[in-house]
GROMACS .gro file of N, CA and C in nm:
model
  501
    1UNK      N    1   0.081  -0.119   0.000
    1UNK     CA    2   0.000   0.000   0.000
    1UNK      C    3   0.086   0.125   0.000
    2UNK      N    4   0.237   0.119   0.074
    2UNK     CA    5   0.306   0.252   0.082
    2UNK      C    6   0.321   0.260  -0.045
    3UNK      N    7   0.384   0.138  -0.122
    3UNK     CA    8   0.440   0.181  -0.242
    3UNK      C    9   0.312   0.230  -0.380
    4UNK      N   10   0.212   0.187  -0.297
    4UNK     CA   11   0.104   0.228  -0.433
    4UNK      C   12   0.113   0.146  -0.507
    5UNK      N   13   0.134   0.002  -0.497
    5UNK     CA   14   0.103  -0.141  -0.578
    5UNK      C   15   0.003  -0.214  -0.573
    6UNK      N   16  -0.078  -0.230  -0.651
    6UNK     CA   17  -0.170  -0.320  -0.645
    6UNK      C   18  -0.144  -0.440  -0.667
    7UNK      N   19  -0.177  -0.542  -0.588
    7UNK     CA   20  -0.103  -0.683  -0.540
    7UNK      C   21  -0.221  -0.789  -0.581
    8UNK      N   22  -0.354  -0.721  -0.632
    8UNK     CA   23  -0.380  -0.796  -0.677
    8UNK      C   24  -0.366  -0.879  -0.822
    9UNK      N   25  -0.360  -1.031  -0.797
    9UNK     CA   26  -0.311  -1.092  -0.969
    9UNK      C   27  -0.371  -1.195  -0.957
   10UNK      N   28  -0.340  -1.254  -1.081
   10UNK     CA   29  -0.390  -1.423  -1.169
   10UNK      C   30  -0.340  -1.540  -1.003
   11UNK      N   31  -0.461  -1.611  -1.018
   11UNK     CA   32  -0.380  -1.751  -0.943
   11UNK      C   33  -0.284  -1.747  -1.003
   12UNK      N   34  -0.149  -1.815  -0.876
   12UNK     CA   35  -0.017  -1.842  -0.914
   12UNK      C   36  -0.054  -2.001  -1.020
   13UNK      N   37  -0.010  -1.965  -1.138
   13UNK     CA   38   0.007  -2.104  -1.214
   13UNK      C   39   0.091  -2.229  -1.184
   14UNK      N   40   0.175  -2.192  -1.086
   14UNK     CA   41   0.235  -2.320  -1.040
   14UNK      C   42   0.124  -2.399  -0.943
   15UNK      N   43   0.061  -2.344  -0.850
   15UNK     CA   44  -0.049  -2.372  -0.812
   15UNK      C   45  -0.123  -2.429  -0.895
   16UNK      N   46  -0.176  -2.409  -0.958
   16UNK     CA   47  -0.278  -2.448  -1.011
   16UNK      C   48  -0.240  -2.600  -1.104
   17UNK      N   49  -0.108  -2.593  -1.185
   17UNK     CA   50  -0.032  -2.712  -1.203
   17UNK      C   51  -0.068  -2.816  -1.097
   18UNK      N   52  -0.023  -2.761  -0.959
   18UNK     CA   53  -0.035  -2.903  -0.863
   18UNK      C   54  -0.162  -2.961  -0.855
   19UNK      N   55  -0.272  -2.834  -0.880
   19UNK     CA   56  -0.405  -2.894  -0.852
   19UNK      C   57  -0.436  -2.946  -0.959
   20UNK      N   58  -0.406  -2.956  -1.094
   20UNK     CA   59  -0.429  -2.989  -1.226
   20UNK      C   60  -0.545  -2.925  -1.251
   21UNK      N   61  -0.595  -2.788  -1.184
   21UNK     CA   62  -0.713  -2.720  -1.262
   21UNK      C   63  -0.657  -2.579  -1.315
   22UNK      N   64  -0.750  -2.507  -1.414
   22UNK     CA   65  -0.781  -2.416  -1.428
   22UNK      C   66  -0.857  -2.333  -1.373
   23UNK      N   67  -0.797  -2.203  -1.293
   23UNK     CA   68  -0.883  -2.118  -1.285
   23UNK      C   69  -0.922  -1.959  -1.344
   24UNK      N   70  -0.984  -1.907  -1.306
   24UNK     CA   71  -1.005  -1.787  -1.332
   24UNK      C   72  -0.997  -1.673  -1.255
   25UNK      N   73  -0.964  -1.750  -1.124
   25UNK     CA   74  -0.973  -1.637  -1.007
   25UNK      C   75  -0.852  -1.526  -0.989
   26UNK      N   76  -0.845  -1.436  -0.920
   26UNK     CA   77  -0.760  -1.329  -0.880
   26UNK      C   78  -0.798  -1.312  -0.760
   27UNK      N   79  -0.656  -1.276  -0.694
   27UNK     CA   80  -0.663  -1.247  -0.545
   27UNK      C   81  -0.532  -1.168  -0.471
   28UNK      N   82  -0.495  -1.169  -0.402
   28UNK     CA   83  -0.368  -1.110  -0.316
   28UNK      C   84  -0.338  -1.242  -0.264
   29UNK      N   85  -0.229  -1.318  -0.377
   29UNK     CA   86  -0.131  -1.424  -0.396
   29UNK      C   87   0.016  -1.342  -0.331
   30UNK      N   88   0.064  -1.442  -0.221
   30UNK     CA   89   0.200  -1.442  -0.195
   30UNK      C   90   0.312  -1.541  -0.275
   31UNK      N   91   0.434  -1.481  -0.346
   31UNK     CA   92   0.509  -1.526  -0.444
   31UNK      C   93   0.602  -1.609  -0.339
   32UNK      N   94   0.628  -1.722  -0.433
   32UNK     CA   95   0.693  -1.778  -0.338
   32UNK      C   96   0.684  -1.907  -0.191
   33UNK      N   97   0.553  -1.958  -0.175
   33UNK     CA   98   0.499  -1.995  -0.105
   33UNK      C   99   0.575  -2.098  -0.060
   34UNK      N  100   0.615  -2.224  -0.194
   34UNK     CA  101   0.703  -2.335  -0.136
   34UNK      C  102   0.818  -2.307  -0.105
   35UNK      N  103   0.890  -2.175  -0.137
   35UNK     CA  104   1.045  -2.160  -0.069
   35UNK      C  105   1.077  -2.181   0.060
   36UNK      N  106   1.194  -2.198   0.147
   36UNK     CA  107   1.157  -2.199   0.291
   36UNK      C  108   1.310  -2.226   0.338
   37UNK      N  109   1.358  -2.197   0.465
   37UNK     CA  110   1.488  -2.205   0.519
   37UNK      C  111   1.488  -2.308   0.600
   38UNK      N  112   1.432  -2.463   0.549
   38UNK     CA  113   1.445  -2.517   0.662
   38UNK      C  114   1.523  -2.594   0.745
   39UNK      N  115   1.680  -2.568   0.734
   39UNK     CA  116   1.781  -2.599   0.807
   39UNK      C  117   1.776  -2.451   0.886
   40UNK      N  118   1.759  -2.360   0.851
   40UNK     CA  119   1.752  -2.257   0.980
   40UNK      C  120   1.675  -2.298   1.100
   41UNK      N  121   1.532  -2.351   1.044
   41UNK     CA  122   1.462  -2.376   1.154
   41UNK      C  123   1.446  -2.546   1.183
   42UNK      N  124   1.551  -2.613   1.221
   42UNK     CA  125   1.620  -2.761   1.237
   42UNK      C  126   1.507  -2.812   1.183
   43UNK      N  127   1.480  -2.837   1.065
   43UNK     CA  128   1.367  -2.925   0.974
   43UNK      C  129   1.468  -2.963   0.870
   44UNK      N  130   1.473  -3.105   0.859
   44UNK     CA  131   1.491  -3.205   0.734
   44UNK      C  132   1.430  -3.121   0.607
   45UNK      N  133   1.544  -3.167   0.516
   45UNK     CA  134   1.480  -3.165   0.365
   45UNK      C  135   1.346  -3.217   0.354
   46UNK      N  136   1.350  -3.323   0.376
   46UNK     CA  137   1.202  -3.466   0.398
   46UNK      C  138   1.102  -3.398   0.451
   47UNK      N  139   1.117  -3.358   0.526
   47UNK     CA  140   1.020  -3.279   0.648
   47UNK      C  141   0.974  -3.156   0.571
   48UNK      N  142   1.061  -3.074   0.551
   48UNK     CA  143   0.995  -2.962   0.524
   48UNK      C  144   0.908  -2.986   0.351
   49UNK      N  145   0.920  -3.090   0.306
   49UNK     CA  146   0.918  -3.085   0.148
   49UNK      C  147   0.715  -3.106   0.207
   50UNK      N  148   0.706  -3.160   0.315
   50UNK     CA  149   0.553  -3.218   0.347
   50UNK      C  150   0.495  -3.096   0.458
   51UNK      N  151   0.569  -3.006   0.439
   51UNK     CA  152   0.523  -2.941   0.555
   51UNK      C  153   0.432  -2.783   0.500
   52UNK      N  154   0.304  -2.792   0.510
   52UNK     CA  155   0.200  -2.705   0.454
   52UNK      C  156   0.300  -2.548   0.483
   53UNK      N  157   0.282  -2.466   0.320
   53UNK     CA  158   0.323  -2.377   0.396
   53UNK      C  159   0.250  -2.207   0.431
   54UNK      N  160   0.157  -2.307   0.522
   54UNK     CA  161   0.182  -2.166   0.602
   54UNK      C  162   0.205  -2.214   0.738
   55UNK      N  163   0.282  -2.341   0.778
   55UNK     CA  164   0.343  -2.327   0.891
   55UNK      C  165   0.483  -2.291   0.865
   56UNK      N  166   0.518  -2.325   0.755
   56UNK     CA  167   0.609  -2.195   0.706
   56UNK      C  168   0.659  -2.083   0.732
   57UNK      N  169   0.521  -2.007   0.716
   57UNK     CA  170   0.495  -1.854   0.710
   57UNK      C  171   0.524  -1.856   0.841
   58UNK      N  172   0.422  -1.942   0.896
   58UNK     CA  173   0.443  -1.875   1.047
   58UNK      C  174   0.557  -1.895   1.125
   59UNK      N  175   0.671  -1.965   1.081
   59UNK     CA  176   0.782  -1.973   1.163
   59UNK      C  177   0.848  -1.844   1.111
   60UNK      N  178   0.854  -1.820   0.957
   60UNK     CA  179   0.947  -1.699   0.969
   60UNK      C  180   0.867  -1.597   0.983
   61UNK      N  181   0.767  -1.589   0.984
   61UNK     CA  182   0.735  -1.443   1.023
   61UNK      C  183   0.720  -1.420   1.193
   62UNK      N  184   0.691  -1.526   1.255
   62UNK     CA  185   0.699  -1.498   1.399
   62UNK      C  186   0.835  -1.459   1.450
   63UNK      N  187   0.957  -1.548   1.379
   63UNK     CA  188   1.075  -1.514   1.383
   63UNK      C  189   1.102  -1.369   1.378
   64UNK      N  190   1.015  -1.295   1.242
   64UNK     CA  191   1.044  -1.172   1.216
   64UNK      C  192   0.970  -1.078   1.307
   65UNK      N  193   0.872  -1.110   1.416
   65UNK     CA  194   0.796  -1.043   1.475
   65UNK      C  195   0.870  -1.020   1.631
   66UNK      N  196   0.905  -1.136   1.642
   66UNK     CA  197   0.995  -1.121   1.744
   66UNK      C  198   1.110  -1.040   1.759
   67UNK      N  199   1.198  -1.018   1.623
   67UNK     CA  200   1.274  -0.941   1.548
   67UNK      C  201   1.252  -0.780   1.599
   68UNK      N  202   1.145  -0.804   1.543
   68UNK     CA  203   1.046  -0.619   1.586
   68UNK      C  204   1.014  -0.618   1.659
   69UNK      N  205   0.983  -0.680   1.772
   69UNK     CA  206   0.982  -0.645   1.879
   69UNK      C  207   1.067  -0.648   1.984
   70UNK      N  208   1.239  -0.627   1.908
   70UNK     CA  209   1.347  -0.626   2.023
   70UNK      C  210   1.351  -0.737   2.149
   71UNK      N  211   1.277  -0.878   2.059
   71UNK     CA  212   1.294  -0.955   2.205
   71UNK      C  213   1.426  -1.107   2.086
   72UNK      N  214   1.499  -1.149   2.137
   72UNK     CA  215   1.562  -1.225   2.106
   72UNK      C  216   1.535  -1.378   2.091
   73UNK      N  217   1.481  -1.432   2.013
   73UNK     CA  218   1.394  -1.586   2.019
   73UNK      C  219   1.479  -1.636   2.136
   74UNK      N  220   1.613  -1.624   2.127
   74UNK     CA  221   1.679  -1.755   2.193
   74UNK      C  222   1.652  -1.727   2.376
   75UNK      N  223   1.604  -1.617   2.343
   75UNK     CA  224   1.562  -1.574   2.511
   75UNK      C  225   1.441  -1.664   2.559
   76UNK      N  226   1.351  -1.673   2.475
   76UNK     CA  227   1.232  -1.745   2.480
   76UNK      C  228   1.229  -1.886   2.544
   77UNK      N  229   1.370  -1.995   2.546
   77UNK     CA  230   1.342  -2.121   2.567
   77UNK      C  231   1.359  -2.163   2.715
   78UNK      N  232   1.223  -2.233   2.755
   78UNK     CA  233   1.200  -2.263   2.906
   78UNK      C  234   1.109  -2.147   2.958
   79UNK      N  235   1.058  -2.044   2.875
   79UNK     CA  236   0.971  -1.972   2.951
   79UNK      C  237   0.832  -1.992   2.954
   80UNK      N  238   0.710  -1.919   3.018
   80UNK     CA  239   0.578  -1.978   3.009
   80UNK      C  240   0.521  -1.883   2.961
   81UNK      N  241   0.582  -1.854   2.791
   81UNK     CA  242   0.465  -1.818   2.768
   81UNK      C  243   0.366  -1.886   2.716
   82UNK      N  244   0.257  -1.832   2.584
   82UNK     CA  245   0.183  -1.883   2.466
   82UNK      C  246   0.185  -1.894   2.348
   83UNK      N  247   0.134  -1.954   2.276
   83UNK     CA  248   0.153  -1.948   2.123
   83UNK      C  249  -0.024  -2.021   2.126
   84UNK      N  250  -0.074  -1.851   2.041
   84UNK     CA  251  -0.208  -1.917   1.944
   84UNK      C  252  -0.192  -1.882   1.835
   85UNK      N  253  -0.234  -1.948   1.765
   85UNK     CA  254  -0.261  -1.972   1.580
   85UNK      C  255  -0.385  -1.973   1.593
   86UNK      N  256  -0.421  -1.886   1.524
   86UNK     CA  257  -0.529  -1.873   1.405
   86UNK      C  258  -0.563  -1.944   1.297
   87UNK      N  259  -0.628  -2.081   1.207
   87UNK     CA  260  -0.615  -2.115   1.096
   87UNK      C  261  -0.715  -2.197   1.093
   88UNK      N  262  -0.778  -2.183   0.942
   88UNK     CA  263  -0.877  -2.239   0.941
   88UNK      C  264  -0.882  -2.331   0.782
   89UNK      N  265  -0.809  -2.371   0.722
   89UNK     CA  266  -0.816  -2.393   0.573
   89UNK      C  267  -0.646  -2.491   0.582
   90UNK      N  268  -0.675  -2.626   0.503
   90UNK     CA  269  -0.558  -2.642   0.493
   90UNK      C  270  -0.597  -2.709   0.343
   91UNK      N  271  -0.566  -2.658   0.270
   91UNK     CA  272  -0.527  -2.695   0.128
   91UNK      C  273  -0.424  -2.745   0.080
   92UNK      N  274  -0.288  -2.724   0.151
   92UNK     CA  275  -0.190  -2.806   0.135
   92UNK      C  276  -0.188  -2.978   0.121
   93UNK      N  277  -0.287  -2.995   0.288
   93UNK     CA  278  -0.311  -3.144   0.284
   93UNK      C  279  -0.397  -3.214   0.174
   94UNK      N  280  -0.479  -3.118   0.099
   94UNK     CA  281  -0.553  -3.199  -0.019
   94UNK      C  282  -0.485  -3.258  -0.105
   95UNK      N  283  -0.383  -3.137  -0.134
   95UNK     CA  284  -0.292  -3.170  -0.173
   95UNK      C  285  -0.205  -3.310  -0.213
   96UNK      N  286  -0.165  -3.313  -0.082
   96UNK     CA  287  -0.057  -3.450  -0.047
   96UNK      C  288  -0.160  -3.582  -0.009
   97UNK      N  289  -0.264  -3.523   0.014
   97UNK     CA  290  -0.389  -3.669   0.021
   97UNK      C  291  -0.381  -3.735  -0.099
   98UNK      N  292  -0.346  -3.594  -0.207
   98UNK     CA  293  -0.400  -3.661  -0.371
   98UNK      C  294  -0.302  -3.692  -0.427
   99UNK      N  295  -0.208  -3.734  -0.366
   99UNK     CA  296  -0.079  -3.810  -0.398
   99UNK      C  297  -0.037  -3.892  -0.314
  100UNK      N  298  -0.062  -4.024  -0.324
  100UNK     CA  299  -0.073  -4.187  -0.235
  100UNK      C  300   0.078  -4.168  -0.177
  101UNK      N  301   0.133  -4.162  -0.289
  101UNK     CA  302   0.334  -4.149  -0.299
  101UNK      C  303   0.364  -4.067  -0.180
  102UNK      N  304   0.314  -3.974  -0.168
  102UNK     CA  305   0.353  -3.871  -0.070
  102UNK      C  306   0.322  -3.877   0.084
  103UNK      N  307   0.218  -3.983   0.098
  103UNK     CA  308   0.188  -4.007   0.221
  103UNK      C  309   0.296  -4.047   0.297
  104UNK      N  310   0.344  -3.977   0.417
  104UNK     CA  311   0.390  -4.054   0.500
  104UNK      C  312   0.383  -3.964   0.638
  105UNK      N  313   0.465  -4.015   0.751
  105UNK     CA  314   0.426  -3.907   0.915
  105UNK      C  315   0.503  -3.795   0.833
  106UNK      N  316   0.558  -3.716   0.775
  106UNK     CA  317   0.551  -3.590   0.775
  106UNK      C  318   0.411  -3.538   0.737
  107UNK      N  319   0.349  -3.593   0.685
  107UNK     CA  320   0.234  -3.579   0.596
  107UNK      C  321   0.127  -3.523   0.717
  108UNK      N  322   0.121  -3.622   0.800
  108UNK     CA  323   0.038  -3.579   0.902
  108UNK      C  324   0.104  -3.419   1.019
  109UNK      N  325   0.212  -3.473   1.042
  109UNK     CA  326   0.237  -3.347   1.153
  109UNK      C  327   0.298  -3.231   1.071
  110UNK      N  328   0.283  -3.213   0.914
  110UNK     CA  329   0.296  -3.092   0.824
  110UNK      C  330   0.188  -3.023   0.805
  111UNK      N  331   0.080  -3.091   0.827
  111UNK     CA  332  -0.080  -3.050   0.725
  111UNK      C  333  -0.159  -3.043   0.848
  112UNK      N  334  -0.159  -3.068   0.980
  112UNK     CA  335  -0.234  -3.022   1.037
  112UNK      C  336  -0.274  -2.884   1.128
  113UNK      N  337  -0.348  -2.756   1.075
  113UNK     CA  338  -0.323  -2.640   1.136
  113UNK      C  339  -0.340  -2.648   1.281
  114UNK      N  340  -0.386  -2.779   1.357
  114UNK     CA  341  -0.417  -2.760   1.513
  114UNK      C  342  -0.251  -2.794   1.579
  115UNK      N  343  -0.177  -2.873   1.454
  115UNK     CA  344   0.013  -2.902   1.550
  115UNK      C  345   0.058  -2.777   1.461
  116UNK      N  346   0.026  -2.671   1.397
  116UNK     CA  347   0.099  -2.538   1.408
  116UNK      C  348   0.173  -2.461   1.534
  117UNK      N  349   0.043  -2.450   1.624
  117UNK     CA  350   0.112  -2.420   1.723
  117UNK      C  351   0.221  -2.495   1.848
  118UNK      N  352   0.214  -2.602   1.792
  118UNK     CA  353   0.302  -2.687   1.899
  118UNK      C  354   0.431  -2.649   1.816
  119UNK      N  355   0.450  -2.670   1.709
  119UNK     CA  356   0.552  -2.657   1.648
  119UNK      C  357   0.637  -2.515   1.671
  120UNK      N  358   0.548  -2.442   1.713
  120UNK     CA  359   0.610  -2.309   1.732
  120UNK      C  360   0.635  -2.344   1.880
  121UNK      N  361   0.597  -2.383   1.959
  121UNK     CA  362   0.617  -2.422   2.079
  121UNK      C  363   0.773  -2.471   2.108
  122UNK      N  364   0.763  -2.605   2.008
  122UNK     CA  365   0.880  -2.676   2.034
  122UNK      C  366   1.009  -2.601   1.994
  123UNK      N  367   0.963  -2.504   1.850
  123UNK     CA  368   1.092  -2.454   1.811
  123UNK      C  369   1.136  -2.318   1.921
  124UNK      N  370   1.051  -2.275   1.944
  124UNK     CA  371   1.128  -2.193   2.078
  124UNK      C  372   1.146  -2.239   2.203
  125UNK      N  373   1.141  -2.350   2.266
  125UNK     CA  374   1.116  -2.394   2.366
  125UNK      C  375   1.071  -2.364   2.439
  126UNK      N  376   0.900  -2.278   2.425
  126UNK     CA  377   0.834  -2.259   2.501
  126UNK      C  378   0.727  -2.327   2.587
  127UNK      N  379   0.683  -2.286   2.689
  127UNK     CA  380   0.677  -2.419   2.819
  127UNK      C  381   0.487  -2.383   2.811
  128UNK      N  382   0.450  -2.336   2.818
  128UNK     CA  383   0.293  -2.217   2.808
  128UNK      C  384   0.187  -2.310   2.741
  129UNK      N  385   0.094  -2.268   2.735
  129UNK     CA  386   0.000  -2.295   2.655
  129UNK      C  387   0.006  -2.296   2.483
  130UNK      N  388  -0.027  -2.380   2.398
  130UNK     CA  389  -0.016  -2.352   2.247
  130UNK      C  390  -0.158  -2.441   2.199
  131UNK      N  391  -0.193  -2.310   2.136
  131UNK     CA  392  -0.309  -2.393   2.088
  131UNK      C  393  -0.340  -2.355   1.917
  132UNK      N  394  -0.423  -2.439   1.862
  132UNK     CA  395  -0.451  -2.397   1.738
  132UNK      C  396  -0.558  -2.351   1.729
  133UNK      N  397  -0.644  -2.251   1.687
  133UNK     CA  398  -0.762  -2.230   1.681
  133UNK      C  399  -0.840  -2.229   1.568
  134UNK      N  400  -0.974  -2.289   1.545
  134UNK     CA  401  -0.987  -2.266   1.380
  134UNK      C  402  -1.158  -2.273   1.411
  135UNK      N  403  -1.171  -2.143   1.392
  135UNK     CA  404  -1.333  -2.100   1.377
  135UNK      C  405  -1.390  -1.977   1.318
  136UNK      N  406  -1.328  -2.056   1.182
  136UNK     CA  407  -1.349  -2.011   1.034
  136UNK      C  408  -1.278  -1.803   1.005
  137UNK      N  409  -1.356  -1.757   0.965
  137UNK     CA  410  -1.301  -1.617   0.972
  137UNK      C  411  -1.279  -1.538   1.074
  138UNK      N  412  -1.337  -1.599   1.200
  138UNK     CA  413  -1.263  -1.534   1.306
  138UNK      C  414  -1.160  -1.594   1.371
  139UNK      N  415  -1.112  -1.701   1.309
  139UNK     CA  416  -0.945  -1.769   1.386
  139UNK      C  417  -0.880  -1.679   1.457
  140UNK      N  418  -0.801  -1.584   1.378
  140UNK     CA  419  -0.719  -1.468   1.448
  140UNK      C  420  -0.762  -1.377   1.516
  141UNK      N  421  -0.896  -1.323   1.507
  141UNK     CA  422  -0.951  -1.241   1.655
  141UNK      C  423  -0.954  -1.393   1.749
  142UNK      N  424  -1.009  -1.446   1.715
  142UNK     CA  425  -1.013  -1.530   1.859
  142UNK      C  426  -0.872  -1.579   1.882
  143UNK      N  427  -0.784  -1.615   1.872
  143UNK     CA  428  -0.669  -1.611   1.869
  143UNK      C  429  -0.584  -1.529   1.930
  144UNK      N  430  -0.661  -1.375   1.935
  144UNK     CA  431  -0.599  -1.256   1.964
  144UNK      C  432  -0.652  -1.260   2.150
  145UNK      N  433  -0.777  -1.283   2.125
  145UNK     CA  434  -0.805  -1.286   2.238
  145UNK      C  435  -0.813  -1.380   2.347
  146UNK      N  436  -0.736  -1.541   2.291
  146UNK     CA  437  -0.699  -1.593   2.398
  146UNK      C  438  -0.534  -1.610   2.445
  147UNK      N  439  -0.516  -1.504   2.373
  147UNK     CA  440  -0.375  -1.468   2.429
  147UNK      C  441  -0.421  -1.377   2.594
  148UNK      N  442  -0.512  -1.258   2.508
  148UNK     CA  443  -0.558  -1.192   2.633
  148UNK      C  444  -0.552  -1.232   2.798
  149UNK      N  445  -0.673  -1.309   2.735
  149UNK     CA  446  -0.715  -1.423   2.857
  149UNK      C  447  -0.553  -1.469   2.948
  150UNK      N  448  -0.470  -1.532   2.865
  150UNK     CA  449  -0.402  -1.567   2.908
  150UNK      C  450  -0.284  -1.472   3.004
  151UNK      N  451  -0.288  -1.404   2.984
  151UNK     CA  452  -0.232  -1.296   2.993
  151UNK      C  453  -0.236  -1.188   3.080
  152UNK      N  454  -0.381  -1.174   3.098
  152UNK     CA  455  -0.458  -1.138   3.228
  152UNK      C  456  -0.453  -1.231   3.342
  153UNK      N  457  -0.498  -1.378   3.340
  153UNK     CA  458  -0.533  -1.463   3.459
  153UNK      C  459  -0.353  -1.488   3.484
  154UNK      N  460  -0.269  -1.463   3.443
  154UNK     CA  461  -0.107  -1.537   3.481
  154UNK      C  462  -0.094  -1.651   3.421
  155UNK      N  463  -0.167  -1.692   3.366
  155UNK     CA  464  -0.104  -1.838   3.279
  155UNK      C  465   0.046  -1.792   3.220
  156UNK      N  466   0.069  -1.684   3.118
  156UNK     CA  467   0.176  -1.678   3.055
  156UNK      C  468   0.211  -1.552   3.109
  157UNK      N  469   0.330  -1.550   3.045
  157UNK     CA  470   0.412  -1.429   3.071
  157UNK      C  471   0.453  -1.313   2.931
  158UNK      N  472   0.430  -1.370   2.798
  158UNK     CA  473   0.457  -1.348   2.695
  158UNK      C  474   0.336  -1.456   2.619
  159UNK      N  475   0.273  -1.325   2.542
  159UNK     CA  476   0.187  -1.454   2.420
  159UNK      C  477   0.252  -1.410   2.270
  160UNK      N  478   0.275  -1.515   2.203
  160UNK     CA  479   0.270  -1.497   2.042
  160UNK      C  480   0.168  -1.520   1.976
  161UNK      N  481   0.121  -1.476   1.900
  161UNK     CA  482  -0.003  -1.441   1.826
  161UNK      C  483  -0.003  -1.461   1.657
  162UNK      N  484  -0.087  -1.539   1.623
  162UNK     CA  485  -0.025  -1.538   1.463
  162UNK      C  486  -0.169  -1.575   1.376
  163UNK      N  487  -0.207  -1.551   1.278
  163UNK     CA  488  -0.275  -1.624   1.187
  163UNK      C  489  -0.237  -1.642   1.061
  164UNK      N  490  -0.272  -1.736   1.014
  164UNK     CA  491  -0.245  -1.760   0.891
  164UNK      C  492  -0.388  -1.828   0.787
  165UNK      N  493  -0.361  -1.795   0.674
  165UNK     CA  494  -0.459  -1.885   0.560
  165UNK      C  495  -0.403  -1.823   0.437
  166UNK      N  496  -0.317  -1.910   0.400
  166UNK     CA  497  -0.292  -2.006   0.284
  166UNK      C  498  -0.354  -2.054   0.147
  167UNK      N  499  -0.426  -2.022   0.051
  167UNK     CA  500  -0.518  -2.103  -0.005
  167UNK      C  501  -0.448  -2.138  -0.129
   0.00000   0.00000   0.00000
């Protein structure tokens, strides 16, 4: 919006390759979706190749949020805070359903948006509550607000907050 770009465009055609359809739609597509650093964030080649991405997204952008907010991830491990996710759509897993070949346990703990948040859990070693939340277009307000909760009663000490959808 600063720059005065309009971001809206064509479905990404690589997308649409995997799904073997044609569409017609336009939307505010992020470039880039399957790229990912995942020896930064101790994930296997194997692993990350099955791993939906917008748990992706949400590792580096929480990474990057943390970033901005002058707190240091590595400070984070052993503390109590939270981690809620927001998410309600996983299209990735249709995906890898519709390829027999591809099944295997990454398959499952990549594609499910409710182990998003554990995963953020484990990779910071945070001790707190992590939950996934998925109730439909309000994921991330509600999400937002059971950080609150948490936050108020002393459960945590720090919440991370994230949503994502992917399509």
């Amino acid at each position: 919006l600063v720059q005065g770009v309009d971001a809206i465009g064509p479905y990404p055609a690589d997308r649409q390759e995997r799904l073997g359809v044609s569409t017609p739609y336009a939307g505010g597509f992020l470039d880039d979706v399957s790229t990912f650093d995942a020896a930064f964030f101790d994930i296997s080649a194997m692993e990350a190749r099955f791993l939906d991405p917008q748990q992706r997204l949400l590792l580096e952008t929480s990474w990057q949020a943390l970033e901005d907010a002058a707190i240091v991830p590595a400070s984070l491990k052993g503390t109590q805070g939270a981690i809620f996710v927001g998410a309600s759509t996983s299209d990735y897993a249709l995906l890898c359903r519709s390829n027999r070949a591809a099944v295997n346990p990454f398959t499952a703990t990549g594609n499910q948006t409710g182990l998003a948040s554990g995963r953020l859990a484990y990779f910071y070693d945070i001790h707190g509550p992590a939950m996934g939340i998925d109730c439909a277009c309000s994921s991330s307000l509600v999400a937002v607000h059971q950080a609150c909760v948490s936050l108020r009663s002393g459960e945590s000490d720090l919440a991370l907050v994230a949503g994502v959808n992917v399509i």
